[in-house]
Amino acid sequence: MREFSFDAVVVGGGAAGMAAALALDSRGRTVALVDREAGLGGILLQCIHNGFGLIEFDEELSGPEFAERIEEGVRKSRIEAFCAATVIDLEAAGEEKTLVCVSSSLGILRLKCRVVVLAMGCRERNRGNIRIPGTRPAGVFTAGLAQRLVNIEGYLPGRDIVIIGSGDIGLIMARRMSWVGCEVHAVVEILPYPSGLTRNIVQCLHDFDIPLYLSHLTTRIYGRDRVEGVEVTPLENGALVPAKAFEIPCDTVLLSVGLVPENELSKKAGIDINPATNGPAVDSTMMTNLGGVFACGNVLHVHDLVDFVVEESRRAGGYAADWLDGQRPKAEARVKIGANVRYVSPGRVDLARENKIYLRSLVVKNDATLEVRLDKALVRSIRKNHVQPSEMISLELKPGELGAGSSRAEPVVEISIR
Amino acid sequence: MTCITCPIGCSLSIEREDGGSLVVTGNRCPRGAAYAREELLSPKRTVTATVRARTVVKAAEGGGGAELPRRVPCRTLSAFPRERVGELLSLLYGIELELPVERGKILVKDALGTGIDVIVTRSIA
Ligand SMILES: Cc1cc2nc3c(=O)[nH]c(=O)nc-3n(C[C@H](O)[C@H](O)[C@H](O)COP(=O)(O)OP(=O)(O)OC[C@H]3O[C@@H](n4cnc5c(N)ncnc54)[C@H](O)[C@@H]3O)c2cc1C
Ligand code: SF4
């Protein structure tokens, strides 16, 4: 067993982990960056489509290009990267933390530090999570797994495809499977509107004449050894109409039914999870209930833009460095989720400084207004041309806007959409 | 048609005036009008794909020494005429690339005479 000591250890070497590690390094702290994969980059490496980096680099890049640009910064820094090493335990004894890692080349490692940044990303919901009845034949994949097989390893999961769920990953995979010569027969979505972006509906479905069945439920997957087809049943006024059910023959089903932050490690360590985001509950500095343990990127809440992941994670790394310097939040207020808002992250703001927060709407709406209230008084209202649940909204709150603070012992900032 | 230039996704309608020029309505900003014209007259898309790596790389640790096929990702440097995407993909799928390769390397110059280059998007050692 080997032991190393650092000021900070970052768990996960995707966009979030790299950005947080770079921020800590730039503040002169010693940093270890640990990832279970053979190299850094995370999920970006399999996202070979374009659409990354418009905010961060002012250019439209593919996932691997975006990852490599950030990794170049890591290579020039003093960050020590441990790849092919999985963190299995986080132990905290007062201010001192120990991360236990398993590495096939180095065996068991113990990394000691005062600050931990969690950046483990998220994983996909699978068939078990959404309970589709039927047989258990081969040929059912999550869309992200299929993406990795096709884009990195060069295998085709099948020829005749049906995609369940209209999230962006499923839509992007509909185009990919079409471009590699497969036939995509349908995308089936239970909701009355697609969960992916309109531009992906156009570029990934319309371009290939792929039908999108909205308000339809996949009621069965059938086939003996291999998938032979799915049964799809329409929903009318919220009820299934079995008389109108139909079958779509296919040999492969891809599931694109959502992502969940990867928090097994966090839960085991005793970190509180926020049920609205499935990520750790954090204060205005993105610190969890374990002092000195921070979280950012998809492990905190699922992001749709990597540019936002990097922005948030850079700040988390900065706050972690502040914490090492002995700084603590001064005047925190709880954030209350108001009308038409699904969640707000982080769940606290510091009234004494500038805050950047991310939120998601519960509704699709044009010409919406975002309202911020401090102890019930309206302090800011912002016009939005368009809001929808699949698009995260970012919001900056300056100390001046939050007034000189609040007279209440426990101030509350409420955010709502009208 | 739906404008896909930004996430708002305005519903556009296009009519031909007597003089033959196109009139776009429903767009919330001028980019929508430009998009509608281009989408109608010559639609374009950025194409991303992978090409085969000739050098077969030994699987990293844990792969049991098995040999894995590797794909190298690439993309067009700008949007490419949509009706020729199939031709472009056939061209790309026929390529075998020698490793190592650097990000940004031009894989195909002036693809199919369109003036658009295809570049490698990941360095693989
Ligand atoms: C299919 C898909 C398409 C997308 N399309 C776009 C797009 O078009 N534009 C855009 O801007 N964004 C897009 N995104 C979103 C964006 O890419 C991600 O939000 C972002 O890359 C997430 O970064 P992350 O670092 O939080 O997570 P990840 O990249 O998932 O990184 C987490 C890392 O942690 C490691 N890890 C996890 N647990 C452990 C452990 N216990 N020990 C060690 N290591 C561990 C993992 O190996 C992984 O490398 C897309 C995402 C997906 C999945
Ligand atoms: S017309 Fe303008 S506002 Fe509307 S979707 Fe297109 S780019 Fe966006």
mmCIF file of N, CA and C in Angstrom, chain A residues 3-76:
data_model
loop_
_atom_site.group_PDB
_atom_site.id
_atom_site.type_symbol
_atom_site.label_atom_id
_atom_site.label_comp_id
_atom_site.label_asym_id
_atom_site.label_seq_id
_atom_site.Cartn_x
_atom_site.Cartn_y
_atom_site.Cartn_z
ATOM 1 N N GLU A 3 1.143 5.575 0.152
ATOM 2 C CA GLU A 3 0.448 6.731 0.689
ATOM 3 C C GLU A 3 1.075 8.011 0.123
ATOM 4 N N PHE A 4 0.235 8.959 -0.267
ATOM 5 C CA PHE A 4 0.717 10.256 -0.764
ATOM 6 C C PHE A 4 -0.054 11.359 -0.056
ATOM 7 N N SER A 5 0.540 12.544 0.031
ATOM 8 C CA SER A 5 -0.146 13.681 0.646
ATOM 9 C C SER A 5 -0.239 14.855 -0.315
ATOM 10 N N PHE A 6 -1.403 15.466 -0.363
ATOM 11 C CA PHE A 6 -1.633 16.657 -1.194
ATOM 12 C C PHE A 6 -2.465 17.642 -0.390
ATOM 13 N N ASP A 7 -2.505 18.909 -0.857
ATOM 14 C CA ASP A 7 -3.460 19.844 -0.255
ATOM 15 C C ASP A 7 -4.869 19.414 -0.638
ATOM 16 N N ALA A 8 -5.039 19.019 -1.915
ATOM 17 C CA ALA A 8 -6.383 18.713 -2.417
ATOM 18 C C ALA A 8 -6.352 17.501 -3.326
ATOM 19 N N VAL A 9 -7.434 16.707 -3.281
ATOM 20 C CA VAL A 9 -7.589 15.595 -4.215
ATOM 21 C C VAL A 9 -8.918 15.785 -4.940
ATOM 22 N N VAL A 10 -8.878 15.666 -6.271
ATOM 23 C CA VAL A 10 -10.091 15.796 -7.084
ATOM 24 C C VAL A 10 -10.458 14.405 -7.588
ATOM 25 N N VAL A 11 -11.694 13.996 -7.355
ATOM 26 C CA VAL A 11 -12.142 12.659 -7.771
ATOM 27 C C VAL A 11 -12.902 12.774 -9.089
ATOM 28 N N GLY A 12 -12.327 12.245 -10.172
ATOM 29 C CA GLY A 12 -12.961 12.313 -11.493
ATOM 30 C C GLY A 12 -12.203 13.299 -12.376
ATOM 31 N N GLY A 13 -11.752 12.834 -13.526
ATOM 32 C CA GLY A 13 -10.920 13.658 -14.417
ATOM 33 C C GLY A 13 -11.635 14.063 -15.683
ATOM 34 N N GLY A 14 -12.972 14.267 -15.603
ATOM 35 C CA GLY A 14 -13.709 14.809 -16.738
ATOM 36 C C GLY A 14 -13.519 16.320 -16.780
ATOM 37 N N ALA A 15 -14.389 16.987 -17.531
ATOM 38 C CA ALA A 15 -14.292 18.446 -17.662
ATOM 39 C C ALA A 15 -14.338 19.109 -16.280
ATOM 40 N N ALA A 16 -15.229 18.628 -15.404
ATOM 41 C CA ALA A 16 -15.391 19.246 -14.095
ATOM 42 C C ALA A 16 -14.132 19.083 -13.248
ATOM 43 N N GLY A 17 -13.642 17.857 -13.155
ATOM 44 C CA GLY A 17 -12.476 17.591 -12.321
ATOM 45 C C GLY A 17 -11.247 18.354 -12.800
ATOM 46 N N MET A 18 -11.043 18.376 -14.109
ATOM 47 C CA MET A 18 -9.868 19.087 -14.643
ATOM 48 C C MET A 18 -9.958 20.577 -14.333
ATOM 49 N N ALA A 19 -11.147 21.158 -14.516
ATOM 50 C CA ALA A 19 -11.301 22.603 -14.283
ATOM 51 C C ALA A 19 -11.093 22.942 -12.805
ATOM 52 N N ALA A 20 -11.627 22.109 -11.910
ATOM 53 C CA ALA A 20 -11.468 22.372 -10.481
ATOM 54 C C ALA A 20 -9.999 22.228 -10.077
ATOM 55 N N ALA A 21 -9.349 21.194 -10.600
ATOM 56 C CA ALA A 21 -7.939 20.956 -10.262
ATOM 57 C C ALA A 21 -7.075 22.126 -10.740
ATOM 58 N N LEU A 22 -7.373 22.636 -11.945
ATOM 59 C CA LEU A 22 -6.599 23.762 -12.477
ATOM 60 C C LEU A 22 -6.763 25.005 -11.600
ATOM 61 N N ALA A 23 -7.987 25.217 -11.109
ATOM 62 C CA ALA A 23 -8.219 26.387 -10.257
ATOM 63 C C ALA A 23 -7.413 26.270 -8.967
ATOM 64 N N LEU A 24 -7.372 25.084 -8.377
ATOM 65 C CA LEU A 24 -6.610 24.878 -7.140
ATOM 66 C C LEU A 24 -5.112 25.034 -7.404
ATOM 67 N N ASP A 25 -4.668 24.476 -8.520
ATOM 68 C CA ASP A 25 -3.252 24.578 -8.887
ATOM 69 C C ASP A 25 -2.844 26.035 -9.066
ATOM 70 N N SER A 26 -3.723 26.830 -9.691
ATOM 71 C CA SER A 26 -3.363 28.227 -9.946
ATOM 72 C C SER A 26 -3.280 29.018 -8.644
ATOM 73 N N ARG A 27 -3.814 28.488 -7.566
ATOM 74 C CA ARG A 27 -3.709 29.145 -6.270
ATOM 75 C C ARG A 27 -2.532 28.596 -5.472
ATOM 76 N N GLY A 28 -1.667 27.830 -6.157
ATOM 77 C CA GLY A 28 -0.440 27.365 -5.519
ATOM 78 C C GLY A 28 -0.611 26.136 -4.639
ATOM 79 N N ARG A 29 -1.726 25.446 -4.777
ATOM 80 C CA ARG A 29 -1.954 24.260 -3.959
ATOM 81 C C ARG A 29 -1.487 22.998 -4.677
ATOM 82 N N THR A 30 -1.053 21.981 -3.927
ATOM 83 C CA THR A 30 -0.699 20.709 -4.552
ATOM 84 C C THR A 30 -1.980 19.904 -4.751
ATOM 85 N N VAL A 31 -2.125 19.340 -5.948
ATOM 86 C CA VAL A 31 -3.387 18.694 -6.313
ATOM 87 C C VAL A 31 -3.151 17.329 -6.954
ATOM 88 N N ALA A 32 -3.940 16.346 -6.536
ATOM 89 C CA ALA A 32 -3.983 15.058 -7.234
ATOM 90 C C ALA A 32 -5.321 14.959 -7.944
ATOM 91 N N LEU A 33 -5.303 14.421 -9.167
ATOM 92 C CA LEU A 33 -6.516 14.256 -9.974
ATOM 93 C C LEU A 33 -6.633 12.765 -10.290
ATOM 94 N N VAL A 34 -7.720 12.142 -9.815
ATOM 95 C CA VAL A 34 -7.835 10.683 -9.917
ATOM 96 C C VAL A 34 -8.972 10.306 -10.857
ATOM 97 N N ASP A 35 -8.727 9.419 -11.806
ATOM 98 C CA ASP A 35 -9.819 8.924 -12.670
ATOM 99 C C ASP A 35 -9.670 7.429 -12.900
ATOM 100 N N ARG A 36 -10.822 6.745 -12.940
ATOM 101 C CA ARG A 36 -10.773 5.294 -13.113
ATOM 102 C C ARG A 36 -10.472 4.881 -14.547
ATOM 103 N N GLU A 37 -10.641 5.788 -15.501
ATOM 104 C CA GLU A 37 -10.358 5.460 -16.899
ATOM 105 C C GLU A 37 -8.857 5.581 -17.181
ATOM 106 N N ALA A 38 -8.458 5.100 -18.374
ATOM 107 C CA ALA A 38 -7.038 5.103 -18.714
ATOM 108 C C ALA A 38 -6.498 6.515 -18.985
ATOM 109 N N GLY A 39 -7.391 7.463 -19.278
ATOM 110 C CA GLY A 39 -6.935 8.827 -19.548
ATOM 111 C C GLY A 39 -7.941 9.836 -19.021
ATOM 112 N N LEU A 40 -7.600 11.119 -19.101
ATOM 113 C CA LEU A 40 -8.497 12.182 -18.645
ATOM 114 C C LEU A 40 -9.491 12.531 -19.755
ATOM 115 N N GLY A 41 -10.556 13.229 -19.416
ATOM 116 C CA GLY A 41 -11.504 13.711 -20.429
ATOM 117 C C GLY A 41 -12.941 13.339 -20.125
ATOM 118 N N GLY A 42 -13.151 12.186 -19.480
ATOM 119 C CA GLY A 42 -14.506 11.787 -19.092
ATOM 120 C C GLY A 42 -15.399 11.529 -20.289
ATOM 121 N N ILE A 43 -16.676 11.844 -20.121
ATOM 122 C CA ILE A 43 -17.703 11.520 -21.104
ATOM 123 C C ILE A 43 -17.468 12.253 -22.434
ATOM 124 N N LEU A 44 -16.755 13.385 -22.385
ATOM 125 C CA LEU A 44 -16.532 14.174 -23.604
ATOM 126 C C LEU A 44 -15.874 13.351 -24.711
ATOM 127 N N LEU A 45 -15.034 12.393 -24.327
ATOM 128 C CA LEU A 45 -14.273 11.654 -25.342
ATOM 129 C C LEU A 45 -15.174 10.848 -26.275
ATOM 130 N N GLN A 46 -16.361 10.465 -25.792
ATOM 131 C CA GLN A 46 -17.246 9.698 -26.664
ATOM 132 C C GLN A 46 -18.265 10.586 -27.373
ATOM 133 N N CYS A 47 -18.325 11.871 -26.999
ATOM 134 C CA CYS A 47 -19.262 12.806 -27.618
ATOM 135 C C CYS A 47 -18.580 13.464 -28.812
ATOM 136 N N ILE A 48 -18.462 12.701 -29.920
ATOM 137 C CA ILE A 48 -17.650 13.202 -31.034
ATOM 138 C C ILE A 48 -18.415 14.213 -31.888
ATOM 139 N N HIS A 49 -19.705 14.430 -31.568
ATOM 140 C CA HIS A 49 -20.484 15.427 -32.323
ATOM 141 C C HIS A 49 -20.051 16.838 -31.930
ATOM 142 N N ASN A 50 -20.474 17.816 -32.712
ATOM 143 C CA ASN A 50 -20.093 19.192 -32.403
ATOM 144 C C ASN A 50 -21.150 19.831 -31.514
ATOM 145 N N GLY A 51 -20.838 20.984 -30.942
ATOM 146 C CA GLY A 51 -21.805 21.664 -30.083
ATOM 147 C C GLY A 51 -21.229 21.957 -28.712
ATOM 148 N N PHE A 52 -19.920 21.906 -28.593
ATOM 149 C CA PHE A 52 -19.269 22.169 -27.312
ATOM 150 C C PHE A 52 -18.387 23.412 -27.446
ATOM 151 N N GLY A 53 -18.326 24.207 -26.398
ATOM 152 C CA GLY A 53 -17.301 25.251 -26.357
ATOM 153 C C GLY A 53 -17.700 26.624 -26.844
ATOM 154 N N LEU A 54 -18.978 26.833 -27.231
ATOM 155 C CA LEU A 54 -19.356 28.158 -27.735
ATOM 156 C C LEU A 54 -19.118 29.257 -26.704
ATOM 157 N N ILE A 55 -19.290 28.948 -25.423
ATOM 158 C CA ILE A 55 -19.089 29.969 -24.402
ATOM 159 C C ILE A 55 -17.629 30.002 -23.954
ATOM 160 N N GLU A 56 -17.066 28.841 -23.698
ATOM 161 C CA GLU A 56 -15.716 28.750 -23.142
ATOM 162 C C GLU A 56 -14.649 29.176 -24.159
ATOM 163 N N PHE A 57 -14.773 28.726 -25.396
ATOM 164 C CA PHE A 57 -13.733 28.993 -26.397
ATOM 165 C C PHE A 57 -14.235 29.841 -27.561
ATOM 166 N N ASP A 58 -15.527 30.222 -27.543
ATOM 167 C CA ASP A 58 -16.090 31.027 -28.611
ATOM 168 C C ASP A 58 -15.972 30.325 -29.965
ATOM 169 N N GLU A 59 -16.087 29.007 -29.951
ATOM 170 C CA GLU A 59 -15.928 28.199 -31.149
ATOM 171 C C GLU A 59 -16.790 26.981 -30.961
ATOM 172 N N GLU A 60 -17.295 26.408 -32.053
ATOM 173 C CA GLU A 60 -18.082 25.192 -31.886
ATOM 174 C C GLU A 60 -17.174 23.990 -32.106
ATOM 175 N N LEU A 61 -16.908 23.266 -31.020
ATOM 176 C CA LEU A 61 -15.969 22.148 -31.069
ATOM 177 C C LEU A 61 -16.693 20.829 -30.844
ATOM 178 N N SER A 62 -15.987 19.717 -31.105
ATOM 179 C CA SER A 62 -16.521 18.409 -30.721
ATOM 180 C C SER A 62 -16.032 18.124 -29.299
ATOM 181 N N GLY A 63 -16.632 17.102 -28.654
ATOM 182 C CA GLY A 63 -16.282 16.775 -27.276
ATOM 183 C C GLY A 63 -14.789 16.501 -27.078
ATOM 184 N N PRO A 64 -14.177 15.623 -27.909
ATOM 185 C CA PRO A 64 -12.757 15.327 -27.700
ATOM 186 C C PRO A 64 -11.859 16.572 -27.821
ATOM 187 N N GLU A 65 -12.199 17.479 -28.740
ATOM 188 C CA GLU A 65 -11.380 18.695 -28.881
ATOM 189 C C GLU A 65 -11.468 19.555 -27.628
ATOM 190 N N PHE A 66 -12.687 19.661 -27.094
ATOM 191 C CA PHE A 66 -12.885 20.456 -25.889
ATOM 192 C C PHE A 66 -12.074 19.860 -24.740
ATOM 193 N N ALA A 67 -12.160 18.532 -24.588
ATOM 194 C CA ALA A 67 -11.436 17.861 -23.494
ATOM 195 C C ALA A 67 -9.934 18.065 -23.635
ATOM 196 N N GLU A 68 -9.444 17.927 -24.864
ATOM 197 C CA GLU A 68 -7.990 18.021 -25.060
ATOM 198 C C GLU A 68 -7.464 19.419 -24.754
ATOM 199 N N ARG A 69 -8.257 20.438 -25.104
ATOM 200 C CA ARG A 69 -7.796 21.801 -24.818
ATOM 201 C C ARG A 69 -7.619 22.005 -23.325
ATOM 202 N N ILE A 70 -8.533 21.447 -22.543
ATOM 203 C CA ILE A 70 -8.406 21.618 -21.096
ATOM 204 C C ILE A 70 -7.278 20.745 -20.562
ATOM 205 N N GLU A 71 -7.166 19.539 -21.129
ATOM 206 C CA GLU A 71 -6.119 18.623 -20.664
ATOM 207 C C GLU A 71 -4.732 19.212 -20.913
ATOM 208 N N GLU A 72 -4.576 19.972 -22.005
ATOM 209 C CA GLU A 72 -3.278 20.602 -22.257
ATOM 210 C C GLU A 72 -2.878 21.486 -21.084
ATOM 211 N N GLY A 73 -3.859 22.198 -20.527
ATOM 212 C CA GLY A 73 -3.597 23.025 -19.347
ATOM 213 C C GLY A 73 -3.155 22.168 -18.171
ATOM 214 N N VAL A 74 -3.799 21.017 -18.005
ATOM 215 C CA VAL A 74 -3.448 20.125 -16.890
ATOM 216 C C VAL A 74 -2.009 19.634 -17.055
ATOM 217 N N ARG A 75 -1.650 19.292 -18.282
ATOM 218 C CA ARG A 75 -0.289 18.767 -18.501
ATOM 219 C C ARG A 75 0.770 19.821 -18.211
ATOM 220 N N LYS A 76 0.435 21.092 -18.475
ATOM 221 C CA LYS A 76 1.411 22.173 -18.217
ATOM 222 C C LYS A 76 1.464 22.530 -16.732
#
